[in-house]
PDB file of C-alpha atoms and ligand atoms in Angstrom:
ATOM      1  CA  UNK A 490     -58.495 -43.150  -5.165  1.00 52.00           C
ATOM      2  CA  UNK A 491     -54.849 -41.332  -4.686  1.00 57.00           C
ATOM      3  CA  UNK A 492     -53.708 -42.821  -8.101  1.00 60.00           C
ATOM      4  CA  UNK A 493     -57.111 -41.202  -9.727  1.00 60.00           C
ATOM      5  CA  UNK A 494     -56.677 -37.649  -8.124  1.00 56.00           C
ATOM      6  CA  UNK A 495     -52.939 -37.671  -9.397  1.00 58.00           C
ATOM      7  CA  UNK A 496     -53.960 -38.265 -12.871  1.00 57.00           C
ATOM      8  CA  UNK A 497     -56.921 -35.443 -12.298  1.00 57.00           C
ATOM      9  CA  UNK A 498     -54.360 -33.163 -11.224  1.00 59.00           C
ATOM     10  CA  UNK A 499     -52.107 -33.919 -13.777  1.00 58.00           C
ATOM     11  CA  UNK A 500     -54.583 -33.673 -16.182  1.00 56.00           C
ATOM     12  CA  UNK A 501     -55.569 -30.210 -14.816  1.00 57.00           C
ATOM     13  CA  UNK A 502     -52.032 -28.706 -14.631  1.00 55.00           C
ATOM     14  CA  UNK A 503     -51.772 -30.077 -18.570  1.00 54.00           C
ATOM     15  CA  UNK A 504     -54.727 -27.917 -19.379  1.00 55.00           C
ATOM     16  CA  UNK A 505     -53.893 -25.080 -17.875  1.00 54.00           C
ATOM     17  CA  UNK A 506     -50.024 -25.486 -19.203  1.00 53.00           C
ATOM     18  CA  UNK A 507     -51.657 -24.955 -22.449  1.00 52.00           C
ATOM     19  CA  UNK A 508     -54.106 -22.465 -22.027  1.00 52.00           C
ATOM     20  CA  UNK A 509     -51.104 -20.934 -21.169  1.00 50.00           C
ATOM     21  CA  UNK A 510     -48.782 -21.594 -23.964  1.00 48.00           C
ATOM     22  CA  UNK A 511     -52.109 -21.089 -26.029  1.00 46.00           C
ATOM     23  CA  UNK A 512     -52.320 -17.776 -24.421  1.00 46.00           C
ATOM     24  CA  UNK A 513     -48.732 -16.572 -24.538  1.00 43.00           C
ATOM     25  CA  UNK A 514     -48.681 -17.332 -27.930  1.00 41.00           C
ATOM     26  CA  UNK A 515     -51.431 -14.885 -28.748  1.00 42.00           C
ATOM     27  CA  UNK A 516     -50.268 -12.011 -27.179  1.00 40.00           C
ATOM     28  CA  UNK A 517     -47.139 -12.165 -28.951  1.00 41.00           C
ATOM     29  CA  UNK A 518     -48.907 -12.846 -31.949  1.00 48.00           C
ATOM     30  CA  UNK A 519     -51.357  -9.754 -30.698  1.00 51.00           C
ATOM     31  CA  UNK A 520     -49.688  -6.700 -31.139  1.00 51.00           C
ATOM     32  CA  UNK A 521     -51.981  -4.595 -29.035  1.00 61.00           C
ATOM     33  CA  UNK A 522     -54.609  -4.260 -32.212  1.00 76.00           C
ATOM     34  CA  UNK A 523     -51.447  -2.625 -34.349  1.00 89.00           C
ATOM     35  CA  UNK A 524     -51.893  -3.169 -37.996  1.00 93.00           C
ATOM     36  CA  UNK A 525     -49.172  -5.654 -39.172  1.00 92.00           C
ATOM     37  CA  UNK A 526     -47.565  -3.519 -42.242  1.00 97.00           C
ATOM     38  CA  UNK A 527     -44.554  -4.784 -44.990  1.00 97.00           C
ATOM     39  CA  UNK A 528     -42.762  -2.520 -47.415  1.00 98.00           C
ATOM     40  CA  UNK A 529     -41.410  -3.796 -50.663  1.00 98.00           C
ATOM     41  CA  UNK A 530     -40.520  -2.499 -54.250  1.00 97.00           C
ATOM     42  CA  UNK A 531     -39.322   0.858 -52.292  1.00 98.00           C
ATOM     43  CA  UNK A 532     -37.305   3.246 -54.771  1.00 98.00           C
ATOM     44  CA  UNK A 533     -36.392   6.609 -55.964  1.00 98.00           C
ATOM     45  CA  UNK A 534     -35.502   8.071 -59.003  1.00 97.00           C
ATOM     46  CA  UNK A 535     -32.206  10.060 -59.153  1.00 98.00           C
ATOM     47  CA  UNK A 536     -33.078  14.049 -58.291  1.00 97.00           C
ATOM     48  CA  UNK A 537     -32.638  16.055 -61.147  1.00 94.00           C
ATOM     49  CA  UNK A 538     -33.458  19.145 -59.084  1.00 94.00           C
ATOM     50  CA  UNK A 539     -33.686  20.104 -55.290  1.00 96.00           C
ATOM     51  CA  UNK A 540     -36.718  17.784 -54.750  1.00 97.00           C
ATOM     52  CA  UNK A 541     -37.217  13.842 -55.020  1.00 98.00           C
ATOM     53  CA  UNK A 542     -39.703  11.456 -55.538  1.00 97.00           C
ATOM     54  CA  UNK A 543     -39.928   7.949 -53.397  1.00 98.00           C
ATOM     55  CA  UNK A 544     -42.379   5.197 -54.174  1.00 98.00           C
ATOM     56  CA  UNK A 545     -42.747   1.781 -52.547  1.00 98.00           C
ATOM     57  CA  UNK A 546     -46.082  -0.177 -51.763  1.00 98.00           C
ATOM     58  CA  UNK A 547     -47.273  -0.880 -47.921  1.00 98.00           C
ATOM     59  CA  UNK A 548     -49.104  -4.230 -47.601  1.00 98.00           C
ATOM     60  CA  UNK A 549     -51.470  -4.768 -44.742  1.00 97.00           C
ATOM     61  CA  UNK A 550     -52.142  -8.363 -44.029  1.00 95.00           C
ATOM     62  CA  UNK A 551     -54.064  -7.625 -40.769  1.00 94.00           C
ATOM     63  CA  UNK A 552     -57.986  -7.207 -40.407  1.00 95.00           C
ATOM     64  CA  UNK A 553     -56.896  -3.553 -38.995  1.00 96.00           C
ATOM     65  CA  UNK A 554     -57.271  -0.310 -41.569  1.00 97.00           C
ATOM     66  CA  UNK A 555     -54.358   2.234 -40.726  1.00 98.00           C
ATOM     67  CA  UNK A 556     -52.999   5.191 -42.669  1.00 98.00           C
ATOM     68  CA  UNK A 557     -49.530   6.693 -43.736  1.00 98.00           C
ATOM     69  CA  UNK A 558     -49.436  10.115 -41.949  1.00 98.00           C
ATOM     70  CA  UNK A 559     -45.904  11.463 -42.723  1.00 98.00           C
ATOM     71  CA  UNK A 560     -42.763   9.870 -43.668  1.00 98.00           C
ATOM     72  CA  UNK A 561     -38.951  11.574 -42.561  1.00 98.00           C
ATOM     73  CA  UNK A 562     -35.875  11.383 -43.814  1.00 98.00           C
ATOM     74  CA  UNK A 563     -32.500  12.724 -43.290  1.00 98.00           C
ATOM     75  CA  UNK A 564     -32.679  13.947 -46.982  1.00 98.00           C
ATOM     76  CA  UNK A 565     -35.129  16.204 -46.412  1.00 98.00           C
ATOM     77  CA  UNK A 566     -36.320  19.268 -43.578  1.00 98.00           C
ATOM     78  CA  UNK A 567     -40.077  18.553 -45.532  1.00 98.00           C
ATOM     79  CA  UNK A 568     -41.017  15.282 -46.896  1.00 98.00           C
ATOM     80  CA  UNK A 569     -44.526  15.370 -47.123  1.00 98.00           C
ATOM     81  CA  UNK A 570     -46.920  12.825 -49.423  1.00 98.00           C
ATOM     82  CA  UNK A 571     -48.846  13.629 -52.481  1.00 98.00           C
ATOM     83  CA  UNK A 572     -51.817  12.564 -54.722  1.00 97.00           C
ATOM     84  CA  UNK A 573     -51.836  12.952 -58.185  1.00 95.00           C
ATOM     85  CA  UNK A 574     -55.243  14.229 -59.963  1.00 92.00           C
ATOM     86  CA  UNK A 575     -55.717  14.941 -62.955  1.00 90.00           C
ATOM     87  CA  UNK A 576     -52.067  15.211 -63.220  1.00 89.00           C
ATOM     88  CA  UNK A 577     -51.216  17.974 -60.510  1.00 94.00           C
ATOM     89  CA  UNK A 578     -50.092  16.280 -57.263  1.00 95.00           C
ATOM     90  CA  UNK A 579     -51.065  18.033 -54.425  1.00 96.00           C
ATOM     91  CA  UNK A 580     -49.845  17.516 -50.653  1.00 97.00           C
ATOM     92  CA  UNK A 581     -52.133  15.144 -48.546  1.00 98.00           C
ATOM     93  CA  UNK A 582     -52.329  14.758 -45.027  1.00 98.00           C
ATOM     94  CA  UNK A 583     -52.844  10.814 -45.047  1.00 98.00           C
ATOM     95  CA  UNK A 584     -53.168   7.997 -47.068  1.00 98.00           C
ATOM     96  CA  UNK A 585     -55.139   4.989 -46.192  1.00 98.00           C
ATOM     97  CA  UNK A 586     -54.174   1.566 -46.040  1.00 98.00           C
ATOM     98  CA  UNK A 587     -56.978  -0.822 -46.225  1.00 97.00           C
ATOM     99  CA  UNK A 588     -57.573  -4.047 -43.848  1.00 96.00           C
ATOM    100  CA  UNK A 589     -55.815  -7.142 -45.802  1.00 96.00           C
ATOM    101  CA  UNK A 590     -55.152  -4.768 -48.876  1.00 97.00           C
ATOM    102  CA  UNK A 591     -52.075  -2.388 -49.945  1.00 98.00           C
ATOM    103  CA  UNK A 592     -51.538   1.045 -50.460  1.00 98.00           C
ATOM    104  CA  UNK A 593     -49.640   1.894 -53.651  1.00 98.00           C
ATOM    105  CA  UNK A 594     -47.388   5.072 -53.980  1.00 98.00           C
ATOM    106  CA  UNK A 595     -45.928   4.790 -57.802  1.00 96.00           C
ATOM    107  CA  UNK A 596     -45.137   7.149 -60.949  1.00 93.00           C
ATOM    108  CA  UNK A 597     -47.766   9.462 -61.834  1.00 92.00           C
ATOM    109  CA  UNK A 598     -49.777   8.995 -58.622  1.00 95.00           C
ATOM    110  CA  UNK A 599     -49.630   8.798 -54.904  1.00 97.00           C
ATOM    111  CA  UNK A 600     -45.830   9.157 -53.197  1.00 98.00           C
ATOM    112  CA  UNK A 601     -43.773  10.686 -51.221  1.00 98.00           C
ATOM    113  CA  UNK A 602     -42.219  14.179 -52.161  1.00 98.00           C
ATOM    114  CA  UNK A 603     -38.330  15.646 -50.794  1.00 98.00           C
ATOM    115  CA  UNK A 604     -38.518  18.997 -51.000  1.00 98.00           C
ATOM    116  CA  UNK A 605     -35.491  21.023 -50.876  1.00 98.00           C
ATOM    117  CA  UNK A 606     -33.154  18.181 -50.918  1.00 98.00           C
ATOM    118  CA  UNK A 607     -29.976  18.864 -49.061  1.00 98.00           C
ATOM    119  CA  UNK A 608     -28.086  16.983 -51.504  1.00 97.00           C
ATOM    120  CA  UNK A 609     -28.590  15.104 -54.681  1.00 97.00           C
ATOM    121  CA  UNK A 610     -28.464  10.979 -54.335  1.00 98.00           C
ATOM    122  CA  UNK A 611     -26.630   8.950 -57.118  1.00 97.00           C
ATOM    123  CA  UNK A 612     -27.623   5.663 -58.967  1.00 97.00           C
ATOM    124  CA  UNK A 613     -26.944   2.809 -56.554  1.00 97.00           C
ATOM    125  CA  UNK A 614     -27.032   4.890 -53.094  1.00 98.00           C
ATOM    126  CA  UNK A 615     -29.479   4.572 -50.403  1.00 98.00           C
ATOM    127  CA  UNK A 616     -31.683   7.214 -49.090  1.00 98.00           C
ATOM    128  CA  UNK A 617     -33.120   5.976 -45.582  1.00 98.00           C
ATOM    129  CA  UNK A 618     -36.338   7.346 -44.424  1.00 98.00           C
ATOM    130  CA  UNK A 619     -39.157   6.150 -41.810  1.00 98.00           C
ATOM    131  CA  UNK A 620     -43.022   6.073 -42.661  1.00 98.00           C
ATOM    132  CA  UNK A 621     -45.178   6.908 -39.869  1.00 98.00           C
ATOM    133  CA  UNK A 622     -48.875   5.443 -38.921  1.00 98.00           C
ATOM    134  CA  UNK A 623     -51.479   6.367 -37.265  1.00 97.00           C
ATOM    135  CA  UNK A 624     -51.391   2.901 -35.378  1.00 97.00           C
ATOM    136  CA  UNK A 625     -48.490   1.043 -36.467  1.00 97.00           C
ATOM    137  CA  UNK A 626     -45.517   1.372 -35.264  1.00 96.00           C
ATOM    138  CA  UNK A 627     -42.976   3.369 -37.398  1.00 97.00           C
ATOM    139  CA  UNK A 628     -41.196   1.723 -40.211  1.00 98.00           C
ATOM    140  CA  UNK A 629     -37.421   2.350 -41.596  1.00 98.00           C
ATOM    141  CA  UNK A 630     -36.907   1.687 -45.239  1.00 98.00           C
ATOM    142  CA  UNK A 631     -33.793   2.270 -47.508  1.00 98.00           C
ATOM    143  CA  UNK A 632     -34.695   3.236 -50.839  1.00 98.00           C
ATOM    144  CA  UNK A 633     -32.422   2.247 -53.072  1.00 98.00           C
ATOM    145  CA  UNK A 634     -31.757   5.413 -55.739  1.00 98.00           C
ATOM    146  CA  UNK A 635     -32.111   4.353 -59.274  1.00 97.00           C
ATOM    147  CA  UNK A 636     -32.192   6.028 -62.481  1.00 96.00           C
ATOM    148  CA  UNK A 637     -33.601   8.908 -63.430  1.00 95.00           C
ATOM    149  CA  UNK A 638     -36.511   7.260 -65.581  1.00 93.00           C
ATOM    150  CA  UNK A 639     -36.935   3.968 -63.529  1.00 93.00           C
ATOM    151  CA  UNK A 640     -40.577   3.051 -63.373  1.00 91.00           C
ATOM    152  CA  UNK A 641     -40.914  -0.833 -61.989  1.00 87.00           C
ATOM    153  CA  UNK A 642     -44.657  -0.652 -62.943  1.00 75.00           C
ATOM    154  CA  UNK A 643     -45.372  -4.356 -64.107  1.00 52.00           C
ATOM    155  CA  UNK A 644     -48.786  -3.532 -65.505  1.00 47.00           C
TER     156      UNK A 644
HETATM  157 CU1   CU B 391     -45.272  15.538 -55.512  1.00 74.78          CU
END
């Protein structure tokens, strides 16, 4: 009878040990319903005036949609974003980034614009800037300058 309610007990503080760690484990893996977001292929082209281009592609492997809504940059008083149609880019005030999908900003459509540049990047410096969501937390990327003409486009 003791021996039995010791291995109930034990049995019972095993359980709830790992509806614990189970539990623990989620809410780290939870981050409060924020949209889990990864930058890659970031770039811009060296300025050849008093405004730059950046492009890079945002990857959102959570079931959560979010958008870009403005990115900063010590470059730049005004970095705002921009869609390109029918080949005249005009500023946006988001850009959405679809549950488990990606949102693209490349050459001759969406990206980020530096206006009035306070100075002019070389090949092979880094211009740091930081995307902002509208649920994410904020992001810092270093895009790497390249050449004037770069375009990474693989298809
Ligand atoms: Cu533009």
């Amino acid at each position: 009878m003791n021996r039995r309610t010791t291995i109930l007990s034990a049995a019972v503080a095993l359980v709830s040990a790992l509806a614990l760690t189970g539990c623990s484990s989620d809410s780290s893996a939870d981050t409060g319903g924020k949209p889990e977001l990864e930058v890659s292929g970031a770039f811009m082209p060296q300025p050849v005036m008093d405004m730059a281009g950046g492009f890079l592609t945002i990857k959102n492997d959570s079931a959560t949609a979010d958008k870009l809504t403005s990115v900063t940059s010590p470059l730049s008083d005004d970095v705002q974003i921009h869609e390109t149609k029918n080949q005249k880019m005009r500023q946006v005030t988001s850009f959405d980034i679809p549950a488990n999908g990606e949102l693209k900003l490349e050459r001759g459509g969406n990206h980020i614009m530096f206006m009035d540049i306070k100075q002019k990047p070389k090949q092979g410096e880094k211009v740091s800037i930081e995307l902002h969501f509208e649920k994410a937390d904020p992001i810092k990327v270093d895009l790497p300058v390249e050449a004037a003409t770069h375009n990474p486009k693989q298809h």
